[in-house]
Amino acid sequence: QLQLQESGPGLVKPSETLSLTCTVSGGSIRSSGYYWGWIRQSPGKGLEWIGSIYYSGTTYYNPSLRSRVTISVDTSKNQFSLKLSSVTAADTAVYYCAKYTTEKNAFEIWGQGTMVTVSS
Amino acid sequence: EIVLTQSPGTLSLSPGERATLSCRASQSVSNSQLGWYQQKPGQAPRLLIHGASSRATGIPDRFSGSGSGTDFSLTISRLEPEDFAVYYCQQYDSSPITFGQGTRLEIK
Protein backbone atom coordinates (compact mmCIF):
# COMPACT_ATOMS: atom_id res chain seq x y z
CA GLN A 1 0.00 0.00 0.00
CA LEU A 2 1.48 3.28 -1.12
CA GLN A 3 2.33 5.74 1.64
CA LEU A 4 3.83 9.22 1.64
CA GLN A 5 5.70 10.85 4.52
CA GLU A 6 6.82 14.45 4.77
CA SER A 7 9.97 15.42 6.67
CA GLY A 8 11.86 18.61 7.38
CA PRO A 9 12.29 21.45 9.88
CA GLY A 10 9.19 22.61 11.71
CA LEU A 11 10.58 26.10 12.23
CA VAL A 12 12.10 28.38 9.61
CA LYS A 13 13.30 31.96 10.05
CA PRO A 14 11.88 34.78 7.92
CA SER A 15 13.76 35.35 4.64
CA GLU A 16 15.27 31.85 4.76
CA THR A 17 14.43 28.83 2.60
CA LEU A 18 11.88 26.21 3.63
CA SER A 19 12.98 22.70 2.64
CA LEU A 20 10.81 19.58 2.85
CA THR A 21 11.16 16.05 1.56
CA CYS A 22 8.46 13.50 0.80
CA THR A 23 9.41 9.84 0.97
CA VAL A 24 7.29 7.42 -1.04
CA SER A 25 7.01 3.86 0.27
CA GLY A 26 5.10 0.81 -0.92
CA GLY A 27 5.48 1.77 -4.56
CA SER A 28 7.78 3.40 -7.09
CA ILE A 29 7.93 7.11 -7.73
CA ARG A 30 8.85 6.16 -11.33
CA SER A 31 5.37 4.82 -12.06
CA SER A 32 3.80 6.35 -15.15
CA GLY A 33 0.50 8.15 -14.91
CA TYR A 34 1.23 9.85 -11.64
CA TYR A 35 2.54 13.22 -10.61
CA TRP A 36 3.83 14.06 -7.16
CA GLY A 37 2.62 17.27 -5.63
CA TRP A 38 2.84 19.68 -2.74
CA ILE A 39 -0.21 21.36 -1.21
CA ARG A 40 -0.32 23.62 1.82
CA GLN A 41 -2.98 24.71 4.26
CA SER A 42 -2.55 27.83 6.35
CA PRO A 43 -3.98 27.67 9.90
CA GLY A 44 -7.75 27.71 9.71
CA LYS A 45 -7.67 28.23 5.95
CA GLY A 46 -8.24 26.23 2.81
CA LEU A 47 -5.96 24.28 0.52
CA GLU A 48 -3.42 25.80 -1.88
CA TRP A 49 -1.63 23.81 -4.57
CA ILE A 50 2.07 24.67 -4.66
CA GLY A 51 3.29 22.53 -7.55
CA SER A 52 3.80 19.05 -8.95
CA ILE A 53 6.56 17.00 -10.53
CA TYR A 54 6.76 13.94 -12.77
CA TYR A 55 9.47 11.36 -12.16
CA SER A 56 11.24 12.56 -15.31
CA GLY A 57 11.67 15.95 -13.65
CA THR A 58 8.93 17.87 -15.47
CA THR A 59 7.49 20.43 -13.10
CA TYR A 60 4.35 22.54 -12.84
CA TYR A 61 4.08 25.40 -10.38
CA ASN A 62 1.35 27.65 -9.06
CA PRO A 63 2.02 31.05 -10.69
CA SER A 64 1.44 32.76 -7.35
CA LEU A 65 4.50 30.98 -5.90
CA ARG A 66 6.56 30.17 -9.00
CA SER A 67 9.26 32.75 -8.36
CA ARG A 68 10.07 31.20 -4.97
CA VAL A 69 9.41 27.47 -5.50
CA THR A 70 11.61 24.61 -6.65
CA ILE A 71 10.37 21.01 -6.68
CA SER A 72 12.83 18.22 -7.45
CA VAL A 73 12.80 14.43 -7.56
CA ASP A 74 15.35 11.79 -6.53
CA THR A 75 14.21 8.51 -8.05
CA SER A 76 17.10 6.60 -6.46
CA LYS A 77 15.72 7.44 -3.03
CA ASN A 78 12.04 7.37 -4.06
CA GLN A 79 11.72 10.94 -2.80
CA PHE A 80 10.68 14.35 -4.02
CA SER A 81 11.42 17.67 -2.41
CA LEU A 82 10.13 21.21 -2.00
CA LYS A 83 12.16 24.37 -1.56
CA LEU A 84 10.40 27.67 -0.90
CA SER A 85 12.67 30.67 -0.67
CA SER A 86 12.37 34.05 1.06
CA VAL A 87 9.68 32.83 3.43
CA THR A 88 7.50 35.12 5.53
CA ALA A 89 4.91 34.52 8.23
CA ALA A 90 2.36 34.07 5.44
CA ASP A 91 4.10 30.81 4.51
CA THR A 92 3.27 29.29 7.91
CA ALA A 93 1.13 26.26 7.10
CA VAL A 94 0.70 22.52 7.14
CA TYR A 95 2.50 21.20 4.08
CA TYR A 96 1.20 18.02 2.45
CA CYS A 97 2.76 15.89 -0.22
CA ALA A 98 0.39 13.87 -2.38
CA LYS A 99 0.17 11.54 -5.36
CA TYR A 100 -1.76 13.00 -8.29
CA THR A 101 -3.35 10.40 -10.55
CA THR A 102 -3.70 11.75 -14.07
CA GLU A 103 -6.45 9.28 -14.94
CA LYS A 104 -8.57 10.75 -12.16
CA ASN A 105 -7.19 14.28 -12.21
CA ALA A 106 -7.13 14.18 -8.43
CA PHE A 107 -4.81 13.82 -5.46
CA GLU A 108 -5.50 10.20 -4.61
CA ILE A 109 -3.08 9.60 -1.74
CA TRP A 110 -1.82 12.14 0.77
CA GLY A 111 0.89 12.27 3.39
CA GLN A 112 -0.11 13.09 6.94
CA GLY A 113 1.21 16.65 6.61
CA THR A 114 3.89 18.56 8.46
CA MET A 115 3.47 21.89 10.21
CA VAL A 116 6.00 24.55 9.28
CA THR A 117 6.12 27.80 11.24
CA VAL A 118 7.97 30.85 9.97
CA SER A 119 9.22 32.85 12.91
CA SER A 120 12.40 34.40 14.22
CA GLU B 1 -7.27 31.00 -12.63
CA ILE B 2 -10.56 29.18 -12.01
CA VAL B 3 -12.11 30.24 -8.72
CA LEU B 4 -14.28 27.67 -6.96
CA THR B 5 -16.95 29.00 -4.59
CA GLN B 6 -18.53 26.54 -2.20
CA SER B 7 -21.84 26.98 -0.43
CA PRO B 8 -23.02 27.03 2.19
CA GLY B 9 -20.02 27.88 4.36
CA THR B 10 -21.46 25.80 7.17
CA LEU B 11 -24.23 23.21 7.01
CA SER B 12 -25.88 22.01 10.21
CA LEU B 13 -27.72 18.72 9.93
CA SER B 14 -28.55 15.65 12.00
CA PRO B 15 -27.41 12.07 11.44
CA GLY B 16 -29.71 10.32 9.01
CA GLU B 17 -30.49 13.49 7.07
CA ARG B 18 -29.47 14.24 3.48
CA ALA B 19 -26.71 16.75 2.78
CA THR B 20 -26.20 18.65 -0.46
CA LEU B 21 -23.04 20.73 -0.88
CA SER B 22 -22.48 23.09 -3.80
CA CYS B 23 -19.38 24.07 -5.76
CA ARG B 24 -19.61 26.81 -8.39
CA ALA B 25 -16.76 27.56 -10.78
CA SER B 26 -15.89 30.98 -12.21
CA GLN B 27 -15.67 29.38 -15.67
CA SER B 28 -16.69 26.08 -17.18
CA VAL B 29 -14.90 22.98 -15.87
CA SER B 30 -14.80 19.75 -17.83
CA ASN B 31 -16.54 16.96 -15.90
CA SER B 32 -13.44 14.88 -15.74
CA GLN B 33 -11.54 17.59 -13.91
CA LEU B 34 -13.65 18.12 -10.76
CA GLY B 35 -13.07 16.31 -7.48
CA TRP B 36 -14.33 16.33 -3.90
CA TYR B 37 -12.36 15.75 -0.70
CA GLN B 38 -13.27 15.21 2.94
CA GLN B 39 -11.05 16.52 5.73
CA LYS B 40 -11.39 15.75 9.41
CA PRO B 41 -9.55 17.70 12.14
CA GLY B 42 -5.86 16.91 12.27
CA GLN B 43 -6.03 14.71 9.17
CA ALA B 44 -5.07 15.07 5.55
CA PRO B 45 -7.83 15.43 2.97
CA ARG B 46 -9.27 12.20 1.57
CA LEU B 47 -10.42 11.86 -2.02
CA LEU B 48 -14.14 11.06 -2.23
CA ILE B 49 -15.17 11.82 -5.81
CA HIS B 50 -13.23 12.31 -9.06
CA GLY B 51 -14.46 13.10 -12.53
CA ALA B 52 -17.40 14.93 -10.92
CA SER B 53 -19.32 11.71 -10.23
CA SER B 54 -16.99 8.71 -9.79
CA ARG B 55 -16.47 7.47 -6.26
CA ALA B 56 -12.89 6.88 -5.22
CA THR B 57 -11.80 3.47 -4.00
CA GLY B 58 -13.45 2.45 -0.74
CA ILE B 59 -15.89 5.37 -0.60
CA PRO B 60 -19.41 4.35 0.55
CA ASP B 61 -22.23 4.68 -1.96
CA ARG B 62 -24.06 7.21 0.22
CA PHE B 63 -21.62 9.73 -1.30
CA SER B 64 -22.46 10.89 -4.82
CA GLY B 65 -21.32 13.71 -7.07
CA SER B 66 -23.09 15.41 -9.93
CA GLY B 67 -23.08 18.52 -12.06
CA SER B 68 -21.49 19.99 -15.14
CA GLY B 69 -20.17 23.24 -16.57
CA THR B 70 -19.92 25.63 -13.65
CA ASP B 71 -22.24 23.99 -11.11
CA PHE B 72 -21.37 20.85 -9.21
CA SER B 73 -22.69 19.21 -6.08
CA LEU B 74 -21.80 16.54 -3.56
CA THR B 75 -24.66 14.68 -1.94
CA ILE B 76 -24.51 12.49 1.15
CA SER B 77 -27.75 10.54 1.09
CA ARG B 78 -27.97 9.63 4.75
CA LEU B 79 -25.49 11.19 7.15
CA GLU B 80 -23.46 8.97 9.42
CA PRO B 81 -21.70 10.39 12.53
CA GLU B 82 -18.31 10.02 10.81
CA ASP B 83 -19.41 12.22 7.88
CA PHE B 84 -19.27 15.45 9.87
CA ALA B 85 -16.16 17.15 8.51
CA VAL B 86 -15.02 19.83 6.05
CA TYR B 87 -15.50 19.18 2.34
CA TYR B 88 -13.51 20.74 -0.50
CA CYS B 89 -13.98 20.71 -4.26
CA GLN B 90 -10.95 20.86 -6.57
CA GLN B 91 -10.49 21.45 -10.30
CA TYR B 92 -7.75 20.83 -12.82
CA ASP B 93 -9.37 21.90 -16.03
CA SER B 94 -6.74 24.59 -16.26
CA SER B 95 -3.61 25.44 -14.36
CA PRO B 96 -3.25 26.24 -11.56
CA ILE B 97 -5.06 23.50 -9.68
CA THR B 98 -7.48 25.24 -7.35
CA PHE B 99 -9.62 24.27 -4.38
CA GLY B 100 -12.81 25.75 -3.05
CA GLN B 101 -12.77 27.37 0.37
CA GLY B 102 -14.63 24.45 1.94
CA THR B 103 -18.00 23.65 3.47
CA ARG B 104 -18.10 22.68 7.12
CA LEU B 105 -20.70 19.99 7.82
CA GLU B 106 -21.56 20.08 11.50
CA ILE B 107 -23.91 18.15 13.73
CA LYS B 108 -27.12 20.00 14.48
Tab-separated table of C-alpha atoms in Angstrom:
chain	number	residue	atom	x	y	z
A	1	GLN	CA	0.000	0.000	0.000
A	2	LEU	CA	1.483	3.283	-1.120
A	3	GLN	CA	2.333	5.741	1.642
A	4	LEU	CA	3.831	9.221	1.644
A	5	GLN	CA	5.699	10.848	4.517
A	6	GLU	CA	6.824	14.454	4.770
A	7	SER	CA	9.971	15.419	6.671
A	8	GLY	CA	11.860	18.611	7.377
A	9	PRO	CA	12.289	21.451	9.884
A	10	GLY	CA	9.192	22.606	11.712
A	11	LEU	CA	10.577	26.103	12.233
A	12	VAL	CA	12.099	28.384	9.610
A	13	LYS	CA	13.303	31.961	10.051
A	14	PRO	CA	11.884	34.783	7.920
A	15	SER	CA	13.762	35.353	4.638
A	16	GLU	CA	15.269	31.849	4.758
A	17	THR	CA	14.425	28.827	2.601
A	18	LEU	CA	11.884	26.214	3.634
A	19	SER	CA	12.977	22.696	2.645
A	20	LEU	CA	10.806	19.584	2.850
A	21	THR	CA	11.160	16.045	1.556
A	22	CYS	CA	8.458	13.504	0.796
A	23	THR	CA	9.413	9.839	0.965
A	24	VAL	CA	7.286	7.420	-1.037
A	25	SER	CA	7.010	3.861	0.267
A	26	GLY	CA	5.104	0.810	-0.922
A	27	GLY	CA	5.477	1.774	-4.561
A	28	SER	CA	7.776	3.397	-7.093
A	29	ILE	CA	7.930	7.114	-7.733
A	30	ARG	CA	8.851	6.159	-11.332
A	31	SER	CA	5.369	4.821	-12.060
A	32	SER	CA	3.803	6.346	-15.153
A	33	GLY	CA	0.496	8.153	-14.912
A	34	TYR	CA	1.233	9.847	-11.637
A	35	TYR	CA	2.535	13.225	-10.610
A	36	TRP	CA	3.834	14.059	-7.161
A	37	GLY	CA	2.624	17.272	-5.630
A	38	TRP	CA	2.843	19.684	-2.740
A	39	ILE	CA	-0.206	21.356	-1.213
A	40	ARG	CA	-0.324	23.615	1.819
A	41	GLN	CA	-2.984	24.712	4.258
A	42	SER	CA	-2.549	27.825	6.354
A	43	PRO	CA	-3.978	27.671	9.902
A	44	GLY	CA	-7.748	27.709	9.709
A	45	LYS	CA	-7.673	28.225	5.951
A	46	GLY	CA	-8.244	26.226	2.808
A	47	LEU	CA	-5.961	24.282	0.516
A	48	GLU	CA	-3.415	25.804	-1.875
A	49	TRP	CA	-1.632	23.812	-4.571
A	50	ILE	CA	2.073	24.670	-4.656
A	51	GLY	CA	3.288	22.533	-7.548
A	52	SER	CA	3.803	19.052	-8.954
A	53	ILE	CA	6.560	16.996	-10.530
A	54	TYR	CA	6.758	13.937	-12.775
A	55	TYR	CA	9.470	11.359	-12.157
A	56	SER	CA	11.245	12.555	-15.309
A	57	GLY	CA	11.674	15.953	-13.649
A	58	THR	CA	8.935	17.869	-15.470
A	59	THR	CA	7.487	20.428	-13.096
A	60	TYR	CA	4.351	22.536	-12.845
A	61	TYR	CA	4.085	25.403	-10.376
A	62	ASN	CA	1.348	27.647	-9.065
A	63	PRO	CA	2.023	31.046	-10.690
A	64	SER	CA	1.443	32.755	-7.354
A	65	LEU	CA	4.496	30.979	-5.900
A	66	ARG	CA	6.565	30.169	-8.995
A	67	SER	CA	9.258	32.752	-8.362
A	68	ARG	CA	10.074	31.199	-4.975
A	69	VAL	CA	9.414	27.466	-5.497
A	70	THR	CA	11.612	24.612	-6.649
A	71	ILE	CA	10.374	21.007	-6.680
A	72	SER	CA	12.829	18.223	-7.449
A	73	VAL	CA	12.798	14.427	-7.561
A	74	ASP	CA	15.345	11.793	-6.528
A	75	THR	CA	14.214	8.513	-8.050
A	76	SER	CA	17.098	6.597	-6.456
A	77	LYS	CA	15.722	7.439	-3.026
A	78	ASN	CA	12.035	7.369	-4.057
A	79	GLN	CA	11.717	10.943	-2.801
A	80	PHE	CA	10.682	14.348	-4.024
A	81	SER	CA	11.416	17.666	-2.405
A	82	LEU	CA	10.131	21.207	-1.998
A	83	LYS	CA	12.155	24.371	-1.558
A	84	LEU	CA	10.401	27.667	-0.900
A	85	SER	CA	12.673	30.675	-0.669
A	86	SER	CA	12.366	34.047	1.060
A	87	VAL	CA	9.679	32.829	3.432
A	88	THR	CA	7.500	35.117	5.529
A	89	ALA	CA	4.913	34.515	8.228
A	90	ALA	CA	2.363	34.075	5.439
A	91	ASP	CA	4.104	30.811	4.513
A	92	THR	CA	3.274	29.287	7.906
A	93	ALA	CA	1.128	26.263	7.100
A	94	VAL	CA	0.699	22.524	7.144
A	95	TYR	CA	2.502	21.204	4.081
A	96	TYR	CA	1.199	18.023	2.452
A	97	CYS	CA	2.757	15.886	-0.223
A	98	ALA	CA	0.388	13.873	-2.381
A	99	LYS	CA	0.171	11.539	-5.355
A	100	TYR	CA	-1.758	12.996	-8.286
A	101	THR	CA	-3.352	10.404	-10.548
A	102	THR	CA	-3.703	11.750	-14.074
A	103	GLU	CA	-6.455	9.284	-14.935
A	104	LYS	CA	-8.572	10.745	-12.161
A	105	ASN	CA	-7.190	14.284	-12.211
A	106	ALA	CA	-7.128	14.181	-8.433
A	107	PHE	CA	-4.814	13.816	-5.456
A	108	GLU	CA	-5.503	10.200	-4.614
A	109	ILE	CA	-3.080	9.601	-1.742
A	110	TRP	CA	-1.820	12.143	0.774
A	111	GLY	CA	0.888	12.266	3.386
A	112	GLN	CA	-0.110	13.094	6.940
A	113	GLY	CA	1.212	16.647	6.605
A	114	THR	CA	3.891	18.556	8.457
A	115	MET	CA	3.467	21.888	10.206
A	116	VAL	CA	6.005	24.554	9.278
A	117	THR	CA	6.121	27.797	11.243
A	118	VAL	CA	7.970	30.848	9.966
A	119	SER	CA	9.218	32.851	12.914
A	120	SER	CA	12.395	34.401	14.223
B	1	GLU	CA	-7.274	30.998	-12.629
B	2	ILE	CA	-10.558	29.180	-12.014
B	3	VAL	CA	-12.105	30.236	-8.716
B	4	LEU	CA	-14.285	27.672	-6.961
B	5	THR	CA	-16.946	29.003	-4.590
B	6	GLN	CA	-18.526	26.543	-2.197
B	7	SER	CA	-21.837	26.980	-0.434
B	8	PRO	CA	-23.019	27.026	2.186
B	9	GLY	CA	-20.017	27.880	4.356
B	10	THR	CA	-21.459	25.800	7.169
B	11	LEU	CA	-24.228	23.212	7.005
B	12	SER	CA	-25.883	22.009	10.207
B	13	LEU	CA	-27.720	18.716	9.932
B	14	SER	CA	-28.554	15.650	11.996
B	15	PRO	CA	-27.413	12.066	11.437
B	16	GLY	CA	-29.713	10.316	9.014
B	17	GLU	CA	-30.485	13.494	7.065
B	18	ARG	CA	-29.472	14.241	3.477
B	19	ALA	CA	-26.710	16.753	2.777
B	20	THR	CA	-26.205	18.651	-0.457
B	21	LEU	CA	-23.039	20.729	-0.885
B	22	SER	CA	-22.482	23.086	-3.802
B	23	CYS	CA	-19.376	24.071	-5.757
B	24	ARG	CA	-19.606	26.814	-8.386
B	25	ALA	CA	-16.758	27.557	-10.783
B	26	SER	CA	-15.894	30.979	-12.212
B	27	GLN	CA	-15.672	29.379	-15.669
B	28	SER	CA	-16.688	26.079	-17.177
B	29	VAL	CA	-14.896	22.976	-15.871
B	30	SER	CA	-14.797	19.749	-17.828
B	31	ASN	CA	-16.541	16.957	-15.895
B	32	SER	CA	-13.438	14.878	-15.736
B	33	GLN	CA	-11.537	17.588	-13.914
B	34	LEU	CA	-13.654	18.115	-10.761
B	35	GLY	CA	-13.070	16.312	-7.476
B	36	TRP	CA	-14.334	16.335	-3.899
B	37	TYR	CA	-12.360	15.750	-0.699
B	38	GLN	CA	-13.274	15.214	2.943
B	39	GLN	CA	-11.046	16.522	5.725
B	40	LYS	CA	-11.385	15.753	9.409
B	41	PRO	CA	-9.553	17.701	12.144
B	42	GLY	CA	-5.856	16.905	12.274
B	43	GLN	CA	-6.026	14.711	9.168
B	44	ALA	CA	-5.069	15.067	5.548
B	45	PRO	CA	-7.833	15.426	2.967
B	46	ARG	CA	-9.270	12.204	1.575
B	47	LEU	CA	-10.416	11.863	-2.019
B	48	LEU	CA	-14.143	11.065	-2.233
B	49	ILE	CA	-15.165	11.820	-5.814
B	50	HIS	CA	-13.231	12.307	-9.062
B	51	GLY	CA	-14.455	13.100	-12.529
B	52	ALA	CA	-17.396	14.929	-10.920
B	53	SER	CA	-19.315	11.712	-10.229
B	54	SER	CA	-16.989	8.712	-9.786
B	55	ARG	CA	-16.467	7.466	-6.259
B	56	ALA	CA	-12.885	6.876	-5.222
B	57	THR	CA	-11.796	3.468	-4.001
B	58	GLY	CA	-13.454	2.450	-0.743
B	59	ILE	CA	-15.893	5.368	-0.597
B	60	PRO	CA	-19.409	4.350	0.546
B	61	ASP	CA	-22.230	4.679	-1.962
B	62	ARG	CA	-24.059	7.208	0.219
B	63	PHE	CA	-21.625	9.732	-1.304
B	64	SER	CA	-22.462	10.888	-4.817
B	65	GLY	CA	-21.315	13.706	-7.069
B	66	SER	CA	-23.094	15.414	-9.928
B	67	GLY	CA	-23.082	18.517	-12.056
B	68	SER	CA	-21.493	19.994	-15.145
B	69	GLY	CA	-20.173	23.240	-16.568
B	70	THR	CA	-19.921	25.634	-13.653
B	71	ASP	CA	-22.238	23.994	-11.113
B	72	PHE	CA	-21.367	20.847	-9.213
B	73	SER	CA	-22.693	19.209	-6.077
B	74	LEU	CA	-21.805	16.544	-3.558
B	75	THR	CA	-24.665	14.677	-1.938
B	76	ILE	CA	-24.511	12.492	1.147
B	77	SER	CA	-27.747	10.537	1.093
B	78	ARG	CA	-27.971	9.626	4.752
B	79	LEU	CA	-25.493	11.189	7.155
B	80	GLU	CA	-23.460	8.970	9.423
B	81	PRO	CA	-21.698	10.391	12.528
B	82	GLU	CA	-18.311	10.019	10.807
B	83	ASP	CA	-19.406	12.219	7.877
B	84	PHE	CA	-19.268	15.453	9.866
B	85	ALA	CA	-16.162	17.148	8.509
B	86	VAL	CA	-15.022	19.830	6.052
B	87	TYR	CA	-15.504	19.182	2.340
B	88	TYR	CA	-13.515	20.737	-0.502
B	89	CYS	CA	-13.978	20.709	-4.260
B	90	GLN	CA	-10.952	20.863	-6.569
B	91	GLN	CA	-10.487	21.446	-10.295
B	92	TYR	CA	-7.751	20.834	-12.819
B	93	ASP	CA	-9.368	21.899	-16.025
B	94	SER	CA	-6.736	24.594	-16.265
B	95	SER	CA	-3.607	25.441	-14.358
B	96	PRO	CA	-3.255	26.242	-11.556
B	97	ILE	CA	-5.060	23.499	-9.676
B	98	THR	CA	-7.483	25.241	-7.353
B	99	PHE	CA	-9.616	24.269	-4.380
B	100	GLY	CA	-12.812	25.749	-3.046
B	101	GLN	CA	-12.765	27.372	0.371
B	102	GLY	CA	-14.626	24.446	1.938
B	103	THR	CA	-18.004	23.651	3.472
B	104	ARG	CA	-18.100	22.678	7.119
B	105	LEU	CA	-20.704	19.988	7.818
B	106	GLU	CA	-21.564	20.076	11.501
B	107	ILE	CA	-23.911	18.149	13.731
B	108	LYS	CA	-27.122	19.997	14.482
